[in-house]
Amino acid sequence: MDLAYLRAHPEHLPTFLTHQRIRETPVAGGDICAASRLTLDDGHSVFAKTWPETAGGPAPEGFFAAEAAGLRWLREAGTVAVPEVVVALPELLALEWVDPGEPTPGAAERFGRELAGLHRAGASAFGAGWNGFIGALPADNTPDPGPWSTWFARARLVPYLRRSVDGGALTGAEAGLVEQVVERIGEFGGDEPPARIHGDLWPGNALWGADDRVWLVDPAAHGGHRETDLAQLALFGGAPHLDRILAAYAEEWPLADGWRERMPLHQLHLMLVHTALFGAAYRDAVARTARAALAGLGRATVDG
């Protein structure tokens, strides 16, 4: 099987894998899926993701289709580097292989400019035209005209707050902080028309390539707020050369006043996803992020 054959007959890939007709090498691929490098007969490689056998069942319906749709939509903008979708099947996804490289200031600055271009490509509404996922959890992508703040509270904060409380990951104290954020969502300002965003852009989903570019992987792509991607890049220690990324972005498309104070608001979504997925280990992170968001308003009463 070579790359041309795989593109023409993607449905044959599972059979070739089952019968060990393709060299398969396990690689790092995130917290949810099993990942491998597939080396084809013509020397090309692809990156393959499958639902792990340890999950005890098949992938959620539409899981890989959502990622494929998001990757294609981001790639259509023709700005930031996004791997080509080679195979998209219910049980697996195969993408263009990207050779990893080292973070450089030049790549960071280019990425900042390209990310601004991606966001400028826009979206017809908040949400998307396909059912979404964030990690292994469903994400409500029902198209919504906005404003962004009310959509974000309804579709990106409240569902994961409920899951986290129902699963015992958050107590009443942390839930109360998040509820204050939701109640005051209209006070944060910064509402903008929908941008074309990655949606899960923590630093691990920005792949620094050997071509001295930053590639976007593992998206939860949708029409959202451009500040969300930038705020997520600052999580978990921050992306390498984050200051260069932000400065280049701002030169290309300046951000609205108050964007730094709103960063915790945007980060709260992923923190709640973490308590919904991984439990109470992220309880304190949710509380800290909610407090920081409220403090950014300058006149919040923060308890707990």
mmCIF file of C-alpha atoms in Angstrom:
data_model
loop_
_atom_site.group_PDB
_atom_site.id
_atom_site.type_symbol
_atom_site.label_atom_id
_atom_site.label_comp_id
_atom_site.label_asym_id
_atom_site.label_seq_id
_atom_site.Cartn_x
_atom_site.Cartn_y
_atom_site.Cartn_z
ATOM 1 C CA MET A 1 0.000 0.000 0.000
ATOM 2 C CA ASP A 2 1.423 3.384 -1.016
ATOM 3 C CA LEU A 3 0.079 6.869 -0.331
ATOM 4 C CA ALA A 4 -1.714 7.153 -3.679
ATOM 5 C CA TYR A 5 -3.489 3.823 -3.093
ATOM 6 C CA LEU A 6 -4.403 4.843 0.458
ATOM 7 C CA ARG A 7 -5.920 8.103 -0.738
ATOM 8 C CA ALA A 8 -7.918 6.223 -3.400
ATOM 9 C CA HIS A 9 -9.018 3.383 -1.103
ATOM 10 C CA PRO A 10 -9.053 4.658 2.494
ATOM 11 C CA GLU A 11 -11.573 2.015 3.506
ATOM 12 C CA HIS A 12 -8.899 -0.685 3.025
ATOM 13 C CA LEU A 13 -6.616 0.611 5.778
ATOM 14 C CA PRO A 14 -8.168 -1.394 8.659
ATOM 15 C CA THR A 15 -7.747 -4.631 6.688
ATOM 16 C CA PHE A 16 -4.100 -3.907 5.952
ATOM 17 C CA LEU A 17 -3.512 -3.146 9.631
ATOM 18 C CA THR A 18 -5.317 -6.279 10.796
ATOM 19 C CA HIS A 19 -3.170 -8.450 8.548
ATOM 20 C CA GLN A 20 0.010 -6.554 9.469
ATOM 21 C CA ARG A 21 0.659 -5.453 5.903
ATOM 22 C CA ILE A 22 1.858 -2.009 7.054
ATOM 23 C CA ARG A 23 4.714 -1.262 9.427
ATOM 24 C CA GLU A 24 3.200 0.258 12.549
ATOM 25 C CA THR A 25 5.210 2.054 15.226
ATOM 26 C CA PRO A 26 3.521 3.346 18.398
ATOM 27 C CA VAL A 27 4.010 7.081 19.042
ATOM 28 C CA ALA A 28 2.749 9.620 21.550
ATOM 29 C CA GLY A 29 -0.743 10.752 20.634
ATOM 30 C CA GLY A 30 -2.484 12.460 23.515
ATOM 31 C CA ASP A 31 -4.567 11.374 26.494
ATOM 32 C CA ILE A 32 -7.516 9.761 24.700
ATOM 33 C CA CYS A 33 -6.502 7.754 21.624
ATOM 34 C CA ALA A 34 -3.854 5.199 20.725
ATOM 35 C CA ALA A 35 -1.496 6.615 18.098
ATOM 36 C CA SER A 36 0.997 5.127 15.672
ATOM 37 C CA ARG A 37 3.198 5.953 12.714
ATOM 38 C CA LEU A 38 2.328 3.904 9.644
ATOM 39 C CA THR A 39 5.140 3.518 7.108
ATOM 40 C CA LEU A 40 3.847 2.779 3.613
ATOM 41 C CA ASP A 41 5.517 0.874 0.785
ATOM 42 C CA ASP A 42 6.610 4.057 -1.000
ATOM 43 C CA GLY A 43 8.374 5.380 2.119
ATOM 44 C CA HIS A 44 5.659 7.867 3.070
ATOM 45 C CA SER A 45 4.324 7.863 6.606
ATOM 46 C CA VAL A 46 0.947 8.768 8.059
ATOM 47 C CA PHE A 47 -0.120 9.407 11.635
ATOM 48 C CA ALA A 48 -2.967 7.102 12.695
ATOM 49 C CA LYS A 49 -5.308 7.431 15.677
ATOM 50 C CA THR A 50 -7.570 4.667 16.933
ATOM 51 C CA TRP A 51 -9.888 4.287 19.893
ATOM 52 C CA PRO A 52 -7.972 2.301 22.530
ATOM 53 C CA GLU A 53 -9.011 -1.267 23.297
ATOM 54 C CA THR A 54 -8.724 -0.457 26.989
ATOM 55 C CA ALA A 55 -11.708 1.905 26.647
ATOM 56 C CA GLY A 56 -14.014 -1.108 26.787
ATOM 57 C CA GLY A 57 -16.044 -0.267 23.704
ATOM 58 C CA PRO A 58 -16.054 1.504 20.367
ATOM 59 C CA ALA A 59 -15.385 5.179 19.820
ATOM 60 C CA PRO A 60 -18.379 7.461 20.409
ATOM 61 C CA GLU A 61 -20.434 7.865 17.264
ATOM 62 C CA GLY A 62 -19.012 10.632 15.110
ATOM 63 C CA PHE A 63 -15.831 11.016 17.183
ATOM 64 C CA PHE A 64 -13.294 10.740 14.365
ATOM 65 C CA ALA A 65 -15.653 12.373 11.855
ATOM 66 C CA ALA A 66 -15.774 15.482 14.046
ATOM 67 C CA GLU A 67 -11.992 15.749 14.211
ATOM 68 C CA ALA A 68 -11.698 15.217 10.463
ATOM 69 C CA ALA A 69 -14.319 17.885 9.755
ATOM 70 C CA GLY A 70 -12.536 20.317 12.056
ATOM 71 C CA LEU A 71 -9.126 19.692 10.511
ATOM 72 C CA ARG A 72 -10.468 20.182 6.993
ATOM 73 C CA TRP A 73 -12.266 23.373 7.989
ATOM 74 C CA LEU A 74 -9.159 24.834 9.591
ATOM 75 C CA ARG A 75 -7.028 23.765 6.619
ATOM 76 C CA GLU A 76 -9.438 25.445 4.171
ATOM 77 C CA ALA A 77 -8.424 28.825 5.562
ATOM 78 C CA GLY A 78 -5.003 28.352 3.961
ATOM 79 C CA THR A 79 -3.096 30.111 6.739
ATOM 80 C CA VAL A 80 -1.711 28.092 9.641
ATOM 81 C CA ALA A 81 -0.289 24.616 8.945
ATOM 82 C CA VAL A 82 -2.848 21.813 9.431
ATOM 83 C CA PRO A 83 -2.197 18.147 8.535
ATOM 84 C CA GLU A 84 -4.105 16.721 5.576
ATOM 85 C CA VAL A 85 -6.804 14.186 6.454
ATOM 86 C CA VAL A 86 -5.861 11.052 4.495
ATOM 87 C CA VAL A 87 -8.330 8.552 6.006
ATOM 88 C CA ALA A 88 -11.420 9.267 8.101
ATOM 89 C CA LEU A 89 -13.363 6.166 9.150
ATOM 90 C CA PRO A 90 -15.637 5.519 12.137
ATOM 91 C CA GLU A 91 -12.889 3.504 13.851
ATOM 92 C CA LEU A 92 -9.765 5.457 12.928
ATOM 93 C CA LEU A 93 -8.217 8.614 11.525
ATOM 94 C CA ALA A 94 -5.019 8.852 9.461
ATOM 95 C CA LEU A 95 -3.297 12.174 8.838
ATOM 96 C CA GLU A 96 -0.332 13.562 6.992
ATOM 97 C CA TRP A 97 2.827 12.830 8.966
ATOM 98 C CA VAL A 98 4.623 15.871 10.406
ATOM 99 C CA ASP A 99 8.272 15.464 11.383
ATOM 100 C CA PRO A 100 8.730 17.105 14.797
ATOM 101 C CA GLY A 101 11.243 19.883 15.315
ATOM 102 C CA GLU A 102 12.392 22.330 17.960
ATOM 103 C CA PRO A 103 10.532 25.526 18.934
ATOM 104 C CA THR A 104 12.175 28.635 17.508
ATOM 105 C CA PRO A 105 11.383 32.344 17.841
ATOM 106 C CA GLY A 106 10.936 32.593 14.073
ATOM 107 C CA ALA A 107 8.406 29.772 13.987
ATOM 108 C CA ALA A 108 6.570 31.363 16.931
ATOM 109 C CA GLU A 109 6.263 34.701 15.167
ATOM 110 C CA ARG A 110 5.092 33.067 11.947
ATOM 111 C CA PHE A 111 2.550 31.064 13.929
ATOM 112 C CA GLY A 112 1.198 34.208 15.576
ATOM 113 C CA ARG A 113 0.611 35.821 12.188
ATOM 114 C CA GLU A 114 -0.871 32.661 10.700
ATOM 115 C CA LEU A 115 -3.177 32.109 13.674
ATOM 116 C CA ALA A 116 -4.524 35.630 13.223
ATOM 117 C CA GLY A 117 -5.198 34.770 9.583
ATOM 118 C CA LEU A 118 -7.035 31.613 10.584
ATOM 119 C CA HIS A 119 -9.234 33.529 13.006
ATOM 120 C CA ARG A 120 -9.966 36.188 10.380
ATOM 121 C CA ALA A 121 -11.346 33.468 8.091
ATOM 122 C CA GLY A 122 -14.367 33.564 10.383
ATOM 123 C CA ALA A 123 -17.403 31.349 10.800
ATOM 124 C CA SER A 124 -21.064 31.727 9.936
ATOM 125 C CA ALA A 125 -22.113 31.307 13.589
ATOM 126 C CA PHE A 126 -20.851 30.235 16.975
ATOM 127 C CA GLY A 127 -20.638 26.454 16.964
ATOM 128 C CA ALA A 128 -20.214 24.381 13.818
ATOM 129 C CA GLY A 129 -21.985 22.325 11.197
ATOM 130 C CA TRP A 130 -21.069 19.000 12.820
ATOM 131 C CA ASN A 131 -21.477 17.381 16.226
ATOM 132 C CA GLY A 132 -18.450 18.299 18.302
ATOM 133 C CA PHE A 133 -16.179 16.667 20.862
ATOM 134 C CA ILE A 134 -13.713 18.057 23.378
ATOM 135 C CA GLY A 135 -11.492 15.175 24.393
ATOM 136 C CA ALA A 136 -13.870 12.245 24.695
ATOM 137 C CA LEU A 137 -16.807 14.428 25.746
ATOM 138 C CA PRO A 138 -19.519 15.748 23.428
ATOM 139 C CA ALA A 139 -19.493 19.480 22.687
ATOM 140 C CA ASP A 140 -22.679 21.286 21.699
ATOM 141 C CA ASN A 141 -21.939 22.794 18.283
ATOM 142 C CA THR A 142 -25.511 23.846 17.491
ATOM 143 C CA PRO A 143 -25.036 27.011 15.392
ATOM 144 C CA ASP A 144 -25.887 30.101 17.412
ATOM 145 C CA PRO A 145 -25.879 33.751 16.272
ATOM 146 C CA GLY A 146 -24.639 34.910 19.673
ATOM 147 C CA PRO A 147 -23.700 37.139 21.313
ATOM 148 C CA TRP A 148 -20.572 35.169 22.147
ATOM 149 C CA SER A 149 -20.805 35.604 25.906
ATOM 150 C CA THR A 150 -24.244 34.005 26.287
ATOM 151 C CA TRP A 151 -23.328 31.226 23.835
ATOM 152 C CA PHE A 152 -20.085 30.507 25.693
ATOM 153 C CA ALA A 153 -21.849 30.242 29.034
ATOM 154 C CA ARG A 154 -24.583 27.995 27.636
ATOM 155 C CA ALA A 155 -22.516 25.712 25.409
ATOM 156 C CA ARG A 156 -19.003 25.735 26.893
ATOM 157 C CA LEU A 157 -19.309 26.333 30.634
ATOM 158 C CA VAL A 158 -22.619 25.049 32.000
ATOM 159 C CA PRO A 159 -22.550 21.527 30.437
ATOM 160 C CA TYR A 160 -19.115 20.705 31.888
ATOM 161 C CA LEU A 161 -19.943 22.310 35.215
ATOM 162 C CA ARG A 162 -22.957 19.985 35.472
ATOM 163 C CA ARG A 163 -20.891 16.928 34.509
ATOM 164 C CA SER A 164 -18.225 17.844 37.028
ATOM 165 C CA VAL A 165 -20.718 18.315 39.874
ATOM 166 C CA ASP A 166 -22.673 15.180 38.979
ATOM 167 C CA GLY A 167 -19.428 13.180 38.889
ATOM 168 C CA GLY A 168 -18.318 14.455 42.301
ATOM 169 C CA ALA A 169 -15.293 16.316 40.920
ATOM 170 C CA LEU A 170 -16.510 19.709 42.148
ATOM 171 C CA THR A 171 -18.092 20.626 45.470
ATOM 172 C CA GLY A 172 -20.655 23.323 46.059
ATOM 173 C CA ALA A 173 -17.892 25.863 46.760
ATOM 174 C CA GLU A 174 -16.195 25.492 43.364
ATOM 175 C CA ALA A 175 -19.517 25.214 41.574
ATOM 176 C CA GLY A 176 -20.625 28.457 43.200
ATOM 177 C CA LEU A 177 -17.584 30.278 41.838
ATOM 178 C CA VAL A 178 -18.291 29.038 38.317
ATOM 179 C CA GLU A 179 -21.951 29.963 38.687
ATOM 180 C CA GLN A 180 -20.896 33.519 39.540
ATOM 181 C CA VAL A 181 -18.917 33.631 36.291
ATOM 182 C CA VAL A 182 -21.933 32.369 34.349
ATOM 183 C CA GLU A 183 -24.277 34.858 36.011
ATOM 184 C CA ARG A 184 -21.945 37.760 35.228
ATOM 185 C CA ILE A 185 -20.891 36.632 31.775
ATOM 186 C CA GLY A 186 -22.269 39.745 30.128
ATOM 187 C CA GLU A 187 -20.008 41.993 32.221
ATOM 188 C CA PHE A 188 -16.725 40.697 30.792
ATOM 189 C CA GLY A 189 -17.044 42.533 27.478
ATOM 190 C CA GLY A 190 -15.010 41.746 24.409
ATOM 191 C CA ASP A 191 -17.858 40.263 22.385
ATOM 192 C CA GLU A 192 -16.861 39.807 18.731
ATOM 193 C CA PRO A 193 -18.277 38.056 15.650
ATOM 194 C CA PRO A 194 -17.389 34.352 15.420
ATOM 195 C CA ALA A 195 -13.797 33.542 14.505
ATOM 196 C CA ARG A 196 -12.556 30.253 13.025
ATOM 197 C CA ILE A 197 -10.819 28.718 16.038
ATOM 198 C CA HIS A 198 -9.041 25.491 16.998
ATOM 199 C CA GLY A 199 -10.997 25.303 20.242
ATOM 200 C CA ASP A 200 -8.620 23.054 22.247
ATOM 201 C CA LEU A 201 -5.345 24.890 21.726
ATOM 202 C CA TRP A 202 -3.434 24.002 24.872
ATOM 203 C CA PRO A 203 0.318 23.866 24.116
ATOM 204 C CA GLY A 204 0.311 20.119 23.458
ATOM 205 C CA ASN A 205 -1.917 20.622 20.420
ATOM 206 C CA ALA A 206 0.540 23.014 18.748
ATOM 207 C CA LEU A 207 3.106 20.750 17.058
ATOM 208 C CA TRP A 208 6.461 22.357 16.296
ATOM 209 C CA GLY A 209 7.584 20.872 13.001
ATOM 210 C CA ALA A 210 10.999 20.248 11.473
ATOM 211 C CA ASP A 211 9.937 22.683 8.723
ATOM 212 C CA ASP A 212 10.092 25.514 11.313
ATOM 213 C CA ARG A 213 6.315 25.896 11.380
ATOM 214 C CA VAL A 214 3.718 25.258 14.045
ATOM 215 C CA TRP A 215 1.058 22.716 13.034
ATOM 216 C CA LEU A 216 -2.407 22.540 14.588
ATOM 217 C CA VAL A 217 -3.510 19.070 15.694
ATOM 218 C CA ASP A 218 -6.335 17.539 17.752
ATOM 219 C CA PRO A 219 -8.816 20.383 17.246
ATOM 220 C CA ALA A 220 -12.251 20.911 18.711
ATOM 221 C CA ALA A 221 -12.785 23.376 15.864
ATOM 222 C CA HIS A 222 -15.790 25.690 15.785
ATOM 223 C CA GLY A 223 -16.867 29.276 15.416
ATOM 224 C CA GLY A 224 -15.837 30.900 18.677
ATOM 225 C CA HIS A 225 -13.897 33.796 20.157
ATOM 226 C CA ARG A 226 -10.327 34.274 18.970
ATOM 227 C CA GLU A 227 -9.229 35.071 22.516
ATOM 228 C CA THR A 228 -10.080 31.465 23.449
ATOM 229 C CA ASP A 229 -7.234 30.007 21.368
ATOM 230 C CA LEU A 230 -4.758 32.546 22.703
ATOM 231 C CA ALA A 231 -5.809 32.008 26.319
ATOM 232 C CA GLN A 232 -5.505 28.235 25.965
ATOM 233 C CA LEU A 233 -1.960 28.571 24.607
ATOM 234 C CA ALA A 234 -1.030 30.049 28.003
ATOM 235 C CA LEU A 235 -2.213 26.979 29.965
ATOM 236 C CA PHE A 236 -0.020 24.316 31.601
ATOM 237 C CA GLY A 237 3.152 26.375 31.535
ATOM 238 C CA GLY A 238 2.432 28.091 28.234
ATOM 239 C CA ALA A 239 3.561 27.434 24.689
ATOM 240 C CA PRO A 240 7.262 27.998 23.919
ATOM 241 C CA HIS A 241 7.984 31.606 22.914
ATOM 242 C CA LEU A 242 4.418 32.582 23.841
ATOM 243 C CA ASP A 243 5.396 36.250 24.060
ATOM 244 C CA ARG A 244 6.578 36.118 20.427
ATOM 245 C CA ILE A 245 3.369 34.404 19.333
ATOM 246 C CA LEU A 246 1.176 37.012 21.028
ATOM 247 C CA ALA A 247 3.219 39.961 19.793
ATOM 248 C CA ALA A 248 3.143 38.762 16.185
ATOM 249 C CA TYR A 249 -0.589 38.060 16.469
ATOM 250 C CA ALA A 250 -1.265 41.556 17.800
ATOM 251 C CA GLU A 251 0.715 43.126 14.957
ATOM 252 C CA GLU A 252 -1.442 41.239 12.471
ATOM 253 C CA TRP A 253 -4.780 41.742 14.252
ATOM 254 C CA PRO A 254 -4.806 43.795 17.483
ATOM 255 C CA LEU A 255 -6.855 42.409 20.348
ATOM 256 C CA ALA A 256 -9.668 44.276 22.082
ATOM 257 C CA ASP A 257 -9.040 46.147 25.318
ATOM 258 C CA GLY A 258 -9.197 43.927 28.378
ATOM 259 C CA TRP A 259 -8.140 40.723 26.643
ATOM 260 C CA ARG A 260 -5.549 39.851 29.278
ATOM 261 C CA GLU A 261 -8.120 40.159 32.078
ATOM 262 C CA ARG A 262 -10.458 37.867 30.102
ATOM 263 C CA MET A 263 -7.915 35.077 29.685
ATOM 264 C CA PRO A 264 -9.078 33.146 32.776
ATOM 265 C CA LEU A 265 -12.669 33.303 31.526
ATOM 266 C CA HIS A 266 -11.649 31.584 28.301
ATOM 267 C CA GLN A 267 -9.454 29.082 30.162
ATOM 268 C CA LEU A 268 -12.296 28.079 32.459
ATOM 269 C CA HIS A 269 -13.844 25.967 29.712
ATOM 270 C CA LEU A 270 -10.860 23.589 29.497
ATOM 271 C CA MET A 271 -10.494 23.478 33.273
ATOM 272 C CA LEU A 272 -14.112 22.305 33.565
ATOM 273 C CA VAL A 273 -13.529 19.766 30.797
ATOM 274 C CA HIS A 274 -10.648 18.403 32.874
ATOM 275 C CA THR A 275 -12.772 17.956 36.001
ATOM 276 C CA ALA A 276 -15.508 16.368 33.884
ATOM 277 C CA LEU A 277 -13.011 13.944 32.287
ATOM 278 C CA PHE A 278 -10.387 13.341 34.969
ATOM 279 C CA GLY A 279 -12.091 14.160 38.237
ATOM 280 C CA ALA A 280 -11.193 16.026 41.396
ATOM 281 C CA ALA A 281 -7.466 16.305 40.619
ATOM 282 C CA TYR A 282 -8.337 19.506 38.737
ATOM 283 C CA ARG A 283 -10.749 20.870 41.371
ATOM 284 C CA ASP A 284 -8.324 23.497 42.668
ATOM 285 C CA ALA A 285 -7.460 24.568 39.106
ATOM 286 C CA VAL A 286 -11.135 25.249 38.409
ATOM 287 C CA ALA A 287 -11.443 27.295 41.597
ATOM 288 C CA ARG A 288 -8.297 29.328 40.853
ATOM 289 C CA THR A 289 -9.385 29.997 37.283
ATOM 290 C CA ALA A 290 -12.897 31.045 38.273
ATOM 291 C CA ARG A 291 -11.522 33.368 40.973
ATOM 292 C CA ALA A 292 -9.113 34.910 38.482
ATOM 293 C CA ALA A 293 -11.927 35.454 35.992
ATOM 294 C CA LEU A 294 -14.066 37.181 38.604
ATOM 295 C CA ALA A 295 -11.133 39.243 39.862
ATOM 296 C CA GLY A 296 -10.677 40.472 36.312
ATOM 297 C CA LEU A 297 -14.007 42.199 36.581
ATOM 298 C CA GLY A 298 -12.543 44.321 39.362
ATOM 299 C CA ARG A 299 -15.638 44.260 41.579
ATOM 300 C CA ALA A 300 -16.480 40.627 42.273
ATOM 301 C CA THR A 301 -17.109 39.140 45.687
ATOM 302 C CA VAL A 302 -15.093 35.935 45.669
ATOM 303 C CA ASP A 303 -15.860 33.400 48.358
ATOM 304 C CA GLY A 304 -14.339 30.037 49.151
#
